[in-house]
Tab-separated table of C-alpha atoms in Angstrom:
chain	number	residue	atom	x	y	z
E	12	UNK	CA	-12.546	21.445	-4.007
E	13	UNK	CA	-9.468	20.772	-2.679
E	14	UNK	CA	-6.063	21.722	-5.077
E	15	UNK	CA	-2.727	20.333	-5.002
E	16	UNK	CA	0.112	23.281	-4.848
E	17	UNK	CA	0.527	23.456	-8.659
E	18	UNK	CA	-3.216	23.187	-9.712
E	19	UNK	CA	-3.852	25.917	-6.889
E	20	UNK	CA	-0.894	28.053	-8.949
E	21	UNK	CA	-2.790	27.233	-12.424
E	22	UNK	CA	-6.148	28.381	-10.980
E	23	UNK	CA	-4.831	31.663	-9.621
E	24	UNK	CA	-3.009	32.300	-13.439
E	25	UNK	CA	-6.746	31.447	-15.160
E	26	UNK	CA	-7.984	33.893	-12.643
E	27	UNK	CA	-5.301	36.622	-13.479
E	28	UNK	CA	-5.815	36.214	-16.635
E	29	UNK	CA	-9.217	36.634	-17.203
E	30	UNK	CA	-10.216	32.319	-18.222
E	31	UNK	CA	-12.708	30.064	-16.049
E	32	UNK	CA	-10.798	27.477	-14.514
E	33	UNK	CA	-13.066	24.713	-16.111
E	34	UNK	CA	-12.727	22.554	-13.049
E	35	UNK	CA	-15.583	22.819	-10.778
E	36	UNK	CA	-17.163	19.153	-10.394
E	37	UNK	CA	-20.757	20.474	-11.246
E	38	UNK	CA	-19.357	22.049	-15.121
E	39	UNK	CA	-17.513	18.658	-15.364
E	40	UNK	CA	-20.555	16.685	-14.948
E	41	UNK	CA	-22.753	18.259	-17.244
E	42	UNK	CA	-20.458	18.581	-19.890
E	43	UNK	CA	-19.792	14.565	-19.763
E	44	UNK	CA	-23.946	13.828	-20.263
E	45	UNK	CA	-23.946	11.358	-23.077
E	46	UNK	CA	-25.282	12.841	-26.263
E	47	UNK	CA	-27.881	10.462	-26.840
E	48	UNK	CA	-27.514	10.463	-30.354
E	49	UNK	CA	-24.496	9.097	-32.832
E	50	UNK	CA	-21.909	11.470	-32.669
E	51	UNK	CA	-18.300	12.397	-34.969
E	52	UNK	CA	-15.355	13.158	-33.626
E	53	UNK	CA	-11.987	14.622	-34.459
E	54	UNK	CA	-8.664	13.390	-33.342
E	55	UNK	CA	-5.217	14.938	-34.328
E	56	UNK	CA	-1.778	13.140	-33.833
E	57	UNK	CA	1.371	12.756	-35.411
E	58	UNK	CA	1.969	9.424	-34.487
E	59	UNK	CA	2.854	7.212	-37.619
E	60	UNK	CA	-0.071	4.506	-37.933
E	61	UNK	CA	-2.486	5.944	-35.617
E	62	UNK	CA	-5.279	5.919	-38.312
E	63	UNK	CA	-5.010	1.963	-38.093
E	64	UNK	CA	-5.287	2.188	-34.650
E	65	UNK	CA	-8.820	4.290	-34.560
E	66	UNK	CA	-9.775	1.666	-37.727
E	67	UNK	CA	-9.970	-0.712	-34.862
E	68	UNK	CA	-11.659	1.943	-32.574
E	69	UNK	CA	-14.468	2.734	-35.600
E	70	UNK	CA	-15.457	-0.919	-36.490
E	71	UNK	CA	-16.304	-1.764	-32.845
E	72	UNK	CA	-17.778	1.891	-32.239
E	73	UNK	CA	-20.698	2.694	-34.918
E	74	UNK	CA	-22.036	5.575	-32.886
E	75	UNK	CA	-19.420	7.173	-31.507
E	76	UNK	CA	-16.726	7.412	-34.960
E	77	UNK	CA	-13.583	9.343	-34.898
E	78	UNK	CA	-12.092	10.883	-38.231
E	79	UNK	CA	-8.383	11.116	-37.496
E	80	UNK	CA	-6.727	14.436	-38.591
E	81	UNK	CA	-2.535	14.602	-38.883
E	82	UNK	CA	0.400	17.243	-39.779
E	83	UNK	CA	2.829	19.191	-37.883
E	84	UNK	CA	4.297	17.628	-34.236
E	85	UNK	CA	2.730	20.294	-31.597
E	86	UNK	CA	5.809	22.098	-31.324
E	87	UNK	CA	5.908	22.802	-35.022
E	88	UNK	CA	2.970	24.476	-35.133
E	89	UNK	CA	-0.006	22.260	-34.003
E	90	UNK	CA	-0.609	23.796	-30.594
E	91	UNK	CA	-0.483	27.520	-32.094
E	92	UNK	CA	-3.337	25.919	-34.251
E	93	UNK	CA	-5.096	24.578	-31.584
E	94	UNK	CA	-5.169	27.451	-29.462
E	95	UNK	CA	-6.242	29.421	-32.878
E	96	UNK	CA	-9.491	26.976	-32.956
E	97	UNK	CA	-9.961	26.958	-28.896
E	98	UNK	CA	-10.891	30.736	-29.125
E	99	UNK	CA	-12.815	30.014	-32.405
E	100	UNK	CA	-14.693	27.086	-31.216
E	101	UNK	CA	-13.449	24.958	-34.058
E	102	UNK	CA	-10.209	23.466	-32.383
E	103	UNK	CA	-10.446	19.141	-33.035
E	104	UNK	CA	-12.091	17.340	-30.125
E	105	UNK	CA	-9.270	15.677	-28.711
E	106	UNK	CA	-5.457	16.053	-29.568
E	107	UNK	CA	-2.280	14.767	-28.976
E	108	UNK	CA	-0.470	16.788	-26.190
E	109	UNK	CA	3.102	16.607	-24.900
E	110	UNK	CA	3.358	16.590	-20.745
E	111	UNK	CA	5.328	19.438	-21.008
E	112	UNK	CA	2.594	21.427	-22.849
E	113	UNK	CA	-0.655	20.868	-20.640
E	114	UNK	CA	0.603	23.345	-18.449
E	115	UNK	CA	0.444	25.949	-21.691
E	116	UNK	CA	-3.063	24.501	-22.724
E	117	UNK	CA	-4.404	25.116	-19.097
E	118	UNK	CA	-3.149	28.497	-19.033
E	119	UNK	CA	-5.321	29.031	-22.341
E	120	UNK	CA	-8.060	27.593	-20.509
E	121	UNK	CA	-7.841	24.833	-23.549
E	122	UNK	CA	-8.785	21.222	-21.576
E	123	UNK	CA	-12.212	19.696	-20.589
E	124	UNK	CA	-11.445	18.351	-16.942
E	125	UNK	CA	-12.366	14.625	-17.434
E	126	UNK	CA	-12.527	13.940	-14.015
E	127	UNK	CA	-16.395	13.127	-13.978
E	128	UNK	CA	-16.353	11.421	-16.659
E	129	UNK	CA	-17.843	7.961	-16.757
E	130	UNK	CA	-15.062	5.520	-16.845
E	131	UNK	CA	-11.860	8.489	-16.438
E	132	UNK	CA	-11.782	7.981	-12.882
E	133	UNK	CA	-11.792	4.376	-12.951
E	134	UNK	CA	-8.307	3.816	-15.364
E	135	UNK	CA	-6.721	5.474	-12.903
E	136	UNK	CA	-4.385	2.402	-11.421
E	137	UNK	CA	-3.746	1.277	-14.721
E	138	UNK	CA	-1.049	3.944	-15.353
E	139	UNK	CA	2.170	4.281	-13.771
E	140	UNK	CA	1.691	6.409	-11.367
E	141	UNK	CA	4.020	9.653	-11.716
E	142	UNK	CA	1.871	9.825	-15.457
E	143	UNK	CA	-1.298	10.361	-13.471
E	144	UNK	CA	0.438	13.403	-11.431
E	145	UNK	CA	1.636	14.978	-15.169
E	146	UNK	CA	-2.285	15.093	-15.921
E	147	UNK	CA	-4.043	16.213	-12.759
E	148	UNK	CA	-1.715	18.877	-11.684
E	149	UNK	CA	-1.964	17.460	-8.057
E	150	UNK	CA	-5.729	18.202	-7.763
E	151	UNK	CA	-7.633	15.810	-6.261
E	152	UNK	CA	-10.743	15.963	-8.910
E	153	UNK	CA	-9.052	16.877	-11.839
E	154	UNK	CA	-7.946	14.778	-14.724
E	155	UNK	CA	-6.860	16.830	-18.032
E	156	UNK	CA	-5.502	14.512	-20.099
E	157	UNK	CA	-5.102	10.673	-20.797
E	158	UNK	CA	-1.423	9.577	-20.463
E	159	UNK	CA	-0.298	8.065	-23.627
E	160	UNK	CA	2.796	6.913	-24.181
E	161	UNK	CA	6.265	7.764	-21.862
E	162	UNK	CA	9.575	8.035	-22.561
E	163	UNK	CA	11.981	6.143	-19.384
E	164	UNK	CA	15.334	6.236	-19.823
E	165	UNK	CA	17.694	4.130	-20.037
E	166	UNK	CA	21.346	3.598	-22.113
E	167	UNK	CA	22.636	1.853	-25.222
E	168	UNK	CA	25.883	1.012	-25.765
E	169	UNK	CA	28.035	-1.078	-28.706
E	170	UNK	CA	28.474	-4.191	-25.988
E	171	UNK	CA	31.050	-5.228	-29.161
E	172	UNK	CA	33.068	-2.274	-28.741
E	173	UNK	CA	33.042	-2.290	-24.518
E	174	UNK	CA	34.197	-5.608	-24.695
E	175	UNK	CA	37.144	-5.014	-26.917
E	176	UNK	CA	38.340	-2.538	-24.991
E	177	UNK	CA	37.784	-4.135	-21.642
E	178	UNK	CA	35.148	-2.152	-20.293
E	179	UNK	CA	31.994	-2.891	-18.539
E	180	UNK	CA	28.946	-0.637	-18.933
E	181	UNK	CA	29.177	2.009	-16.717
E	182	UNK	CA	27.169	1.988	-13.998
E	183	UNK	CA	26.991	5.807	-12.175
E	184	UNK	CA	28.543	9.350	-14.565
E	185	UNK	CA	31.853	8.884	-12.611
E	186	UNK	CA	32.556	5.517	-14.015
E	187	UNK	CA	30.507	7.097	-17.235
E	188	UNK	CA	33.139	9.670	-17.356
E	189	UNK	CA	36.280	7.053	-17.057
E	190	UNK	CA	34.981	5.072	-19.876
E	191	UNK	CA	35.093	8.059	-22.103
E	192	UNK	CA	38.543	8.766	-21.527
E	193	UNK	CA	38.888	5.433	-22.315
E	194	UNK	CA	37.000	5.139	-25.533
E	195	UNK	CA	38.736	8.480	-26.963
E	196	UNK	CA	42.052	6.726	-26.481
E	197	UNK	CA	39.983	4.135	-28.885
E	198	UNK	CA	39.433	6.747	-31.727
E	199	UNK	CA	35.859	7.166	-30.639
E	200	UNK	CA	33.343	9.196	-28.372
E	201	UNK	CA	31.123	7.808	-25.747
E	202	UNK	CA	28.080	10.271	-26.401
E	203	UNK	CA	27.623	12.771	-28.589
E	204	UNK	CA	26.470	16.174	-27.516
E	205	UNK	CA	23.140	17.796	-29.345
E	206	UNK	CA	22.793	21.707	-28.176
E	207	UNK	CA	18.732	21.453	-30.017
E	208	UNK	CA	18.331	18.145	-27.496
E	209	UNK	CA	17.317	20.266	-24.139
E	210	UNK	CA	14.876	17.518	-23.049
E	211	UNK	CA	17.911	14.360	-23.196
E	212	UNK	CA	19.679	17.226	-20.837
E	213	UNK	CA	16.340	17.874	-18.405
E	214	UNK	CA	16.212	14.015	-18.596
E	215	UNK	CA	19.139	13.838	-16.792
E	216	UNK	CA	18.296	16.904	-14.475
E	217	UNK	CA	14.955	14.818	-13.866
E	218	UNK	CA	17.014	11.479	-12.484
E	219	UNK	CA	19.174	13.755	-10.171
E	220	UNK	CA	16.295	15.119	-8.518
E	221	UNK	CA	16.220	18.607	-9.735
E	222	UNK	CA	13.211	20.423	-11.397
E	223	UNK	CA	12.775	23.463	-13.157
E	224	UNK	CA	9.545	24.884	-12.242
E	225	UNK	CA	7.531	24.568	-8.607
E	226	UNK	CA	5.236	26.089	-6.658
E	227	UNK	CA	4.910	28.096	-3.587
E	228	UNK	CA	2.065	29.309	-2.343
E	229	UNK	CA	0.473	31.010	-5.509
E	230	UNK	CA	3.523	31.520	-7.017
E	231	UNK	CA	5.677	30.001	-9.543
E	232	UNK	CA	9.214	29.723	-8.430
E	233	UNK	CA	11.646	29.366	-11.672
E	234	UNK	CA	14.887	27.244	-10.944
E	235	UNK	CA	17.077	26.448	-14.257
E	236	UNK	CA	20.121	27.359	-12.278
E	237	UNK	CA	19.857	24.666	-8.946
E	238	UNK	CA	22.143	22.201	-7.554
E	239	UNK	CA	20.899	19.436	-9.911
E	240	UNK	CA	21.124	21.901	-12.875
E	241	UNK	CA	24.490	22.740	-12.330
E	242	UNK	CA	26.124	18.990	-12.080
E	243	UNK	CA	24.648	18.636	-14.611
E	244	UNK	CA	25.925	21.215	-16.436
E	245	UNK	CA	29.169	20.914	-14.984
E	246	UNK	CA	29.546	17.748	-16.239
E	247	UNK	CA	28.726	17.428	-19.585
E	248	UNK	CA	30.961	21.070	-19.992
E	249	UNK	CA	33.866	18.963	-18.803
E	250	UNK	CA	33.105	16.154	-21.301
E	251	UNK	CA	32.862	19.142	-23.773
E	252	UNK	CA	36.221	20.656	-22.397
E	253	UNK	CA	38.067	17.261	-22.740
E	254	UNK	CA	36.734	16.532	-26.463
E	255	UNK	CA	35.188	13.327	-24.273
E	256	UNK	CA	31.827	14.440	-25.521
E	257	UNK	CA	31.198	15.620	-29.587
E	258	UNK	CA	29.683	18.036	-30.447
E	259	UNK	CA	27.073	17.392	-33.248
E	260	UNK	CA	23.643	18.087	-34.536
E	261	UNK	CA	20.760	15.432	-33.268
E	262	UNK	CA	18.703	13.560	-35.376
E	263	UNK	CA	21.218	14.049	-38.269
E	264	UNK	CA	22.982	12.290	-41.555
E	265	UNK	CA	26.173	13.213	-39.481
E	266	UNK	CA	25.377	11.816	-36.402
E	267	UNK	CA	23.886	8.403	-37.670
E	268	UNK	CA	26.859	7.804	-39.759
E	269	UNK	CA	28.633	7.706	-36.882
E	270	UNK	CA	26.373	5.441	-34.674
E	271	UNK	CA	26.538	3.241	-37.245
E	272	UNK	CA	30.019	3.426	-37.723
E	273	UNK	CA	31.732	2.894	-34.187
E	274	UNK	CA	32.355	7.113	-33.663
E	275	UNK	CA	29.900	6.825	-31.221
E	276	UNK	CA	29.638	3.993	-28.552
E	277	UNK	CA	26.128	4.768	-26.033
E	278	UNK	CA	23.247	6.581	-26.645
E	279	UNK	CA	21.353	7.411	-23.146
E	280	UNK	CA	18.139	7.879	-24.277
E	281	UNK	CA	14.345	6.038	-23.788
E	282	UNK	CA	12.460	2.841	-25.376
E	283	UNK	CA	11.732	4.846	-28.456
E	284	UNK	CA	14.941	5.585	-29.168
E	285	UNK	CA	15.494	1.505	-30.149
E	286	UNK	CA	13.530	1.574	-33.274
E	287	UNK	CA	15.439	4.685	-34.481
E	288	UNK	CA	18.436	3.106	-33.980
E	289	UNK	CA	17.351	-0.158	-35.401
E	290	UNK	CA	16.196	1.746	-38.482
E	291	UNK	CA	18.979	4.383	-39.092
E	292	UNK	CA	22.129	2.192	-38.243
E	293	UNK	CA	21.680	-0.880	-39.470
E	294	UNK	CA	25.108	-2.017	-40.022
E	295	UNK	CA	25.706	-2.408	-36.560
E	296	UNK	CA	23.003	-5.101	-36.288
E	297	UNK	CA	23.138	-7.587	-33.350
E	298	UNK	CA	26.504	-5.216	-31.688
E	299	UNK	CA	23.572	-3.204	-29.475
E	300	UNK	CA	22.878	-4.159	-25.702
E	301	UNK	CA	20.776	-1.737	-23.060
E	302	UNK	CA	21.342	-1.043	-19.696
E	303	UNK	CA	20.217	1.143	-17.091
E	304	UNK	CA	21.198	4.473	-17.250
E	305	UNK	CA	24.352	6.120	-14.949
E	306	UNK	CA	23.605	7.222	-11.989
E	307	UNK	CA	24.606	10.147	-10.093
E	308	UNK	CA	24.831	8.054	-6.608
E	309	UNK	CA	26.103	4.850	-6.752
E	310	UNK	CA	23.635	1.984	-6.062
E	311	UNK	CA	20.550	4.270	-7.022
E	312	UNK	CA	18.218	3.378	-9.616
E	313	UNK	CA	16.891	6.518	-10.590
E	314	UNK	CA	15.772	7.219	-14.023
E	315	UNK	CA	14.946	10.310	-16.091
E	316	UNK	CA	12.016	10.748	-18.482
E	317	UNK	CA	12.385	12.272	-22.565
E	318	UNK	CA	8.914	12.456	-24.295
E	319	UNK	CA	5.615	11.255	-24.163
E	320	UNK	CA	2.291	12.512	-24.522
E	321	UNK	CA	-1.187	12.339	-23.582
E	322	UNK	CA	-4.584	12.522	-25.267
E	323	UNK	CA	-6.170	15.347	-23.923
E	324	UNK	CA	-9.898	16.685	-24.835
E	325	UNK	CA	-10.211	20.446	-25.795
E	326	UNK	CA	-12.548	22.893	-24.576
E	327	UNK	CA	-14.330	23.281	-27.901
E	328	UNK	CA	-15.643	19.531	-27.980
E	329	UNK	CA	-19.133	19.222	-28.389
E	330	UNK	CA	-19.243	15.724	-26.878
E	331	UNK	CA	-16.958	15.276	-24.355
E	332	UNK	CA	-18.581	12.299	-22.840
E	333	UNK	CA	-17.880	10.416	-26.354
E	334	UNK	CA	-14.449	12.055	-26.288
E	335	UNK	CA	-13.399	10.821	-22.883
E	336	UNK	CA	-14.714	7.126	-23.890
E	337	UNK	CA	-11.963	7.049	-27.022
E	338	UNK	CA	-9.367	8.858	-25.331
E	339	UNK	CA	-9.510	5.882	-22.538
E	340	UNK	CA	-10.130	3.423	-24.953
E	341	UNK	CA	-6.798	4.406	-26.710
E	342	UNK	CA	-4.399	4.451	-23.766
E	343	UNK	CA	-5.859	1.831	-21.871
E	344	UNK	CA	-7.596	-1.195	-23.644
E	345	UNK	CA	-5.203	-4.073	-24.216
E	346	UNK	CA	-5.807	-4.194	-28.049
E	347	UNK	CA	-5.270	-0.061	-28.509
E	348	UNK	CA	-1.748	-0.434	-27.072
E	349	UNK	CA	-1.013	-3.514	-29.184
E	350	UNK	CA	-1.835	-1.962	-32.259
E	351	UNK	CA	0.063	1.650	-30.641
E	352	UNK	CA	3.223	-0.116	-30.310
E	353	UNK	CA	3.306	-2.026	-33.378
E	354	UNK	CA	2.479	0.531	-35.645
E	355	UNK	CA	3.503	3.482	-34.176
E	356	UNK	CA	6.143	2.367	-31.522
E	357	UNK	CA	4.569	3.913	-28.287
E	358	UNK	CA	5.621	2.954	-25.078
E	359	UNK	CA	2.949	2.741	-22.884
E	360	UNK	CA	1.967	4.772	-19.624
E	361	UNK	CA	0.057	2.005	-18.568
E	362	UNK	CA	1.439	-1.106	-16.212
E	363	UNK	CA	0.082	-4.063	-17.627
E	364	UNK	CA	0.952	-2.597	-21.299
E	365	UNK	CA	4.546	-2.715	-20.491
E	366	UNK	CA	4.526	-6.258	-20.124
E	367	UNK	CA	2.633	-6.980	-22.758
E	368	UNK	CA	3.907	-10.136	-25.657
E	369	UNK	CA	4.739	-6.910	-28.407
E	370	UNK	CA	7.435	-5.217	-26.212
E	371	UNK	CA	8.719	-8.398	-23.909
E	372	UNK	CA	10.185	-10.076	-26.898
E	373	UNK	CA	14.146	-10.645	-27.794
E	374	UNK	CA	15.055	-8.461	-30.165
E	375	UNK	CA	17.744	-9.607	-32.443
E	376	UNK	CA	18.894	-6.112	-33.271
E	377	UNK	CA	20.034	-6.524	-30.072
E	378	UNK	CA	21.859	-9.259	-29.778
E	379	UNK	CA	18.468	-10.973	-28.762
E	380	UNK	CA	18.298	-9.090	-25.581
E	381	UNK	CA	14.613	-8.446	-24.335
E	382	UNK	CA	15.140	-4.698	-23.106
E	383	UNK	CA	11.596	-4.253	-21.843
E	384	UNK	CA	12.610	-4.725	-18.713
E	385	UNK	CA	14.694	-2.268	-18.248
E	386	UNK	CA	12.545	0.160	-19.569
E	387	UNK	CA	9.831	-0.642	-17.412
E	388	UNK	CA	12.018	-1.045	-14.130
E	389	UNK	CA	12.825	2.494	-15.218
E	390	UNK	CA	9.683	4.049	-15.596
E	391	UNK	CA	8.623	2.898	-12.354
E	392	UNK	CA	11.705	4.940	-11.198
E	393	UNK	CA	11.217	8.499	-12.541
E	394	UNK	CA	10.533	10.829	-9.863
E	395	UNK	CA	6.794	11.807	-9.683
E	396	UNK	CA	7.327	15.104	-8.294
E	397	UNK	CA	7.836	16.948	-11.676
E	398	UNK	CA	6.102	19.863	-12.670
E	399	UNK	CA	6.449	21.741	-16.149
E	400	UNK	CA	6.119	25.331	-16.658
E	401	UNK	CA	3.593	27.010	-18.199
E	402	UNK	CA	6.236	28.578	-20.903
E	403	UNK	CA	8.127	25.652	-21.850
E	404	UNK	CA	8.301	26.527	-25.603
E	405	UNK	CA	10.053	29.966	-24.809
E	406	UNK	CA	12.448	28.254	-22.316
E	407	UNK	CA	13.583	25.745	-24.537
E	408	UNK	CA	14.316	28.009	-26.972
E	409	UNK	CA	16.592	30.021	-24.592
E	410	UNK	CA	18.354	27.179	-23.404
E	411	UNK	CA	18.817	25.512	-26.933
E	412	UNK	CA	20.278	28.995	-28.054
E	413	UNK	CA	22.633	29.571	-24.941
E	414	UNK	CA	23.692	25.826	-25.645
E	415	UNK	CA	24.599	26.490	-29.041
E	416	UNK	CA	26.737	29.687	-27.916
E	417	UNK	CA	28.165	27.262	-24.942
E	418	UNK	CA	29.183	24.745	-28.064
E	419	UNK	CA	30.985	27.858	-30.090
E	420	UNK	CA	32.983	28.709	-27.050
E	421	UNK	CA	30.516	31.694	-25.877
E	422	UNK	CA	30.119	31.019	-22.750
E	423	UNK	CA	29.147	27.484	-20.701
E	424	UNK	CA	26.192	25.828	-20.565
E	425	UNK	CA	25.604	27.379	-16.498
E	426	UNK	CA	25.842	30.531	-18.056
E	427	UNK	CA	23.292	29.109	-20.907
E	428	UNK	CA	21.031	28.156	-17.705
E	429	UNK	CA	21.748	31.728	-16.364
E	430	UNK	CA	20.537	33.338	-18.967
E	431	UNK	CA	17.150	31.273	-19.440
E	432	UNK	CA	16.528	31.944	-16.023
E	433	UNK	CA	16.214	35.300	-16.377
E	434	UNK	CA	14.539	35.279	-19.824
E	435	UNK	CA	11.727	32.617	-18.435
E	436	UNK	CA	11.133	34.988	-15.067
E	437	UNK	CA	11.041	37.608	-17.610
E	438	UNK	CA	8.054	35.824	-20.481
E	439	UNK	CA	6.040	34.658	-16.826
E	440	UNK	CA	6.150	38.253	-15.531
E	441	UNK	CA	5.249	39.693	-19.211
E	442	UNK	CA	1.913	37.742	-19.240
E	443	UNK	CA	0.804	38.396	-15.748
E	444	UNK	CA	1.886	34.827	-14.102
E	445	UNK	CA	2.721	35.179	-10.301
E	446	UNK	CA	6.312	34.106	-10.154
E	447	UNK	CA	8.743	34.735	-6.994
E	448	UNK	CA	11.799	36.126	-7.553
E	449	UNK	CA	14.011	36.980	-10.737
């Protein structure tokens, strides 16, 4: 079977460490024979409103009914469970998985390859396409998830506040940068900066080209500190050096009293971001526009990616055949994605669902501005060429806490990057993973 460069890389880590690969067409096959015979299964996601969603799924589906099971996000202690029931045989059927985490589950020898699966194959061009890369690791006959939902980026800004002070959205981080200076003069800050938010910073390092993890030969190569990396960095320490940027804790009472109170002007940040903002600034009602995000050349288009997952089927299904069905069902029937984005705000992976009546609709929190079309120009823009490594938990964790010390005035966020590097070379080496260099 032939192997794209990072499936080829994932096959030789199974090997090493002592899992079947799970990916031979013949295994595949077999394990997607219909069951023959009405069949339960279990689904866990932390979506809000998903058990709506598989409502619809269960009245139109007698024999094949799913019982939806919810709790902790994945990173909070989900996948740890997961893995716990792979090796027991008692893990759900399917489950919500990040992109960034299917690397993990593969190297735990966790997914059912879907790629014979009646009807996997065949969804294929419904997706944008870099989401179909994300799940088949560049192998030819391998599918290991379902994309889900995606998370393109683009930027909000207070078009109220711009306006007032004579500026026009900025188009590239140069003019990005200019506008900041201007908007401190103003009392204000044009972006807030979140040490805990390492994907909004590999979103950025994702639109400039740059990756963190790749393959060559049978080896990872580990790259937190290239070219991309560091203008990145450099930037937003020179934003933090000139008090353009402040610094402040994500997701926090802080933080949304000031976008909802003029501190802060933009958020850069994907389509999920709008219903957040919507919900947990209200006062600023109808003083919201969305643009595309800066860009590092002028005249590009590129966009960056934060979040999404995929619905992924785990090696201790009994009925994967049944599994697959739902799991392509859920991402890709017209209805499913309705009902996704209405009651649990997904943006879809799929074309046709990002131009569906539910997202291309004015939106008066917004000044009636439909932004779908941004969003989807931009996910049709994020490089496809993107691989995630297969320790992404541990290197987020560096980078978050070299951030933090970069914030305090202990050190800079290269020197964060630095550090990772080392410490992610370090956790591939400790668990046997072929990686070049150090």
């Amino acid at each position: 079977m032939r192997r794209g460069a990072v499936g080829g890389a994932l096959a030789v880590v199974l090997a090493v460490a002592g899992c079947g690969g799970g990916d031979e067409p013949d295994d595949a096959a077999q394990a997607c024979a219909p069951a023959g015979k009405p069949v339960t299964l279990e689904y866990y996601s932390w979506v809000p409103g998903m058990d709506k969603v598989i409502d619809i799924w269960n009245a139109k589906n007698p024999d094949i009914q799913v019982k939806f099971v919810t709790g902790p996000a994945g990173p909070d202690g989900a996948y740890q469970n997961f893995f716990n029931g792979i090796k027991a045989g008692n893990a759900p059927d399917l489950a919500q998985v990040e992109y960034d985490s299917l690397a993990s589950f593969r190297l735990q020898d966790g997914l059912v390859n879907l790629a014979d699966c009646e009807g996997v194959p065949e969804v294929k061009d419904k997706f944008v396409p870099w989401t179909w890369q994300q799940v088949s690791f560049g192998e030819a006959d391998a599918v290991y998830a379902v994309p889900q939902d995606i998370g393109p980026i683009g930027m909000y800004y207070r078009a109220d506040l711009f306006q007032a002070a004579g500026l026009k959205p900025p188009t590239t981080w140069e003019e990005y940068y200019a506008a900041a200076k201007v908007i401190r003069t103003k009392g204000g800050h044009i972006h807030h900066f979140a040490s805990g938010d390492v994907n909004w910073f590999l979103g950025q390092i994702w639109q400039a080209g740059g990756r963190w993890f790749s393959v060559d030969g049978d080896q990872w190569t580990v790259n937190l500190t290239g070219p991309e990396s560091q203008q990145v960095a450099n930037y937003w320490q020179r934003m933090l050096d000139e008090e353009l940027a402040r610094p402040m804790a994500g997701w926090s009472d802080e933080w949304w009293n000031a976008m909802d109170s003029g501190q802060i002007w933009t958020w850069v940040s994907p389509y999920w971001a709008n219903a957040l903002l919507s919900q947990n600034a209200p006062k600023t009602s109808d003083k919201w526009a969305v643009t595309y995000m800066p860009q590092w050349t002028a005249g590009q288009r590129a966009a960056g990616n934060w979040g999404g997952s995929t619905t992924a089927v785990l090696r201790s299904a009994e009925h994967p055949f049944e599994a697959a069905k739902f799991a392509t069902w859920l991402n890709s029937d017209p209805e499913a994605l309705k009902a996704l984005n209405e009651n649990g705000g997904l943006y879809p992976a799929t074309v046709e669902g990002q131009r569906m009546p539910a997202l291309a609709k004015p939106l008066p929190y917004f000044g009636g501005q439909d932004i779908s079309g941004i969003f989807a120009e931009a996910a049709g823009n994020v490089n496809a060429d993107f691989p995630w490594g297969p320790t992404m938990t541990q290197t987020y964790s560096d980078v978050r806490d070299g951030f933090a010390g970069a914030v305090e005035g202990k050190g800079n966020l290269n020197s964060a990057l630095e550090s990772a590097q080392k410490s992610t070379v370090d956790a591939l080496k400790s668990q046997s993973i072929p990686v070049a260099g150090g």
